[in-house]
Amino acid sequence: TLHSVELYGEYNPDDSIEKIAPCPLLMLVADNDTVTFSEQEVEAFEKKAGEPKKLVKFPGGHFSAYKEQFELTANEAKDWFVKHLQS
């Protein structure tokens, strides 16, 4: 929708990242993403995100997480969820 496009233009990873901790944060970031602001995301992760946190960078673009890099990203997510969601 037009509203979604407007909200996308206002997206800033700095706005909320400090509020996530102490909830675990896993960020999967493509090194050639032309849809989101990878450099800002990584900077926010490194400077502002609290623990526990993990950053996984992978080759490719925004949708590579669901295509070429799916095995890597799915396994990283699975391992993260198993580690942090087990009761």
GROMACS .gro file of C-alpha atoms in nm:
model
   87
    1THR     CA    1   0.000   0.000   0.000
    2LEU     CA    2   0.100   0.362  -0.028
    3HIS     CA    3   0.115   0.380   0.351
    4SER     CA    4   0.364   0.090   0.356
    5VAL     CA    5   0.587   0.275   0.110
    6GLU     CA    6   0.576   0.583   0.332
    7LEU     CA    7   0.666   0.379   0.640
    8TYR     CA    8   0.952   0.210   0.454
    9GLY     CA    9   1.101   0.551   0.383
   10GLU     CA   10   1.100   0.624   0.756
   11TYR     CA   11   1.267   0.296   0.856
   12ASN     CA   12   1.573   0.344   1.074
   13PRO     CA   13   1.729   0.047   1.255
   14ASP     CA   14   1.852   0.279   1.530
   15ASP     CA   15   1.498   0.357   1.641
   16SER     CA   16   1.426   0.031   1.826
   17ILE     CA   17   1.734  -0.186   1.850
   18GLU     CA   18   1.824  -0.075   2.203
   19LYS     CA   19   1.479  -0.182   2.324
   20ILE     CA   20   1.513  -0.547   2.216
   21ALA     CA   21   1.750  -0.668   2.490
   22PRO     CA   22   1.733  -0.874   2.699
   23CYS     CA   23   1.539  -1.065   2.433
   24PRO     CA   24   1.780  -1.255   2.209
   25LEU     CA   25   1.855  -1.084   1.878
   26LEU     CA   26   1.970  -1.266   1.565
   27MET     CA   27   2.038  -1.054   1.259
   28LEU     CA   28   2.094  -1.214   0.919
   29VAL     CA   29   2.240  -0.952   0.688
   30ALA     CA   30   2.321  -0.988   0.318
   31ASP     CA   31   2.646  -0.824   0.211
   32ASN     CA   32   2.499  -0.692  -0.115
   33ASP     CA   33   2.149  -0.592  -0.003
   34THR     CA   34   1.999  -0.317  -0.215
   35VAL     CA   35   1.659  -0.324  -0.039
   36THR     CA   36   1.756  -0.248   0.319
   37PHE     CA   37   2.034  -0.044   0.475
   38SER     CA   38   2.283  -0.319   0.562
   39GLU     CA   39   2.559  -0.086   0.674
   40GLN     CA   40   2.325   0.095   0.915
   41GLU     CA   41   2.190  -0.235   1.043
   42VAL     CA   42   2.538  -0.368   1.117
   43GLU     CA   43   2.642  -0.042   1.281
   44ALA     CA   44   2.333  -0.042   1.502
   45PHE     CA   45   2.397  -0.406   1.591
   46GLU     CA   46   2.758  -0.342   1.685
   47LYS     CA   47   2.707  -0.015   1.876
   48LYS     CA   48   2.359  -0.033   2.026
   49ALA     CA   49   2.220  -0.386   2.045
   50GLY     CA   50   2.234  -0.552   2.382
   51GLU     CA   51   2.315  -0.912   2.463
   52PRO     CA   52   2.239  -1.181   2.380
   53LYS     CA   53   2.297  -1.106   2.016
   54LYS     CA   54   2.445  -1.262   1.706
   55LEU     CA   55   2.515  -1.119   1.362
   56VAL     CA   56   2.541  -1.347   1.060
   57LYS     CA   57   2.654  -1.192   0.733
   58PHE     CA   58   2.606  -1.389   0.415
   59PRO     CA   59   2.687  -1.332   0.048
   60GLY     CA   60   2.414  -1.214  -0.182
   61GLY     CA   61   2.125  -0.975  -0.193
   62HIS     CA   62   1.814  -0.918   0.014
   63PHE     CA   63   1.628  -1.226  -0.108
   64SER     CA   64   1.931  -1.457  -0.101
   65ALA     CA   65   1.833  -1.554   0.253
   66TYR     CA   66   1.531  -1.731   0.102
   67LYS     CA   67   1.703  -1.864  -0.209
   68GLU     CA   68   2.077  -1.924  -0.259
   69GLN     CA   69   2.167  -1.887   0.110
   70PHE     CA   70   1.857  -2.055   0.251
   71GLU     CA   71   2.043  -2.352   0.399
   72LEU     CA   72   2.284  -2.121   0.584
   73THR     CA   73   2.022  -1.874   0.707
   74ALA     CA   74   1.768  -2.142   0.800
   75ASN     CA   75   2.026  -2.336   1.001
   76GLU     CA   76   2.145  -2.022   1.178
   77ALA     CA   77   1.786  -1.935   1.267
   78LYS     CA   78   1.707  -2.291   1.379
   79ASP     CA   79   2.015  -2.308   1.602
   80TRP     CA   80   1.935  -1.967   1.750
   81PHE     CA   81   1.574  -2.059   1.825
   82VAL     CA   82   1.669  -2.395   1.974
   83LYS     CA   83   1.926  -2.226   2.198
   84HIS     CA   84   1.701  -1.945   2.317
   85LEU     CA   85   1.351  -2.093   2.310
   86GLN     CA   86   1.409  -2.423   2.485
   87SER     CA   87   1.229  -2.441   2.815
   0.00000   0.00000   0.00000
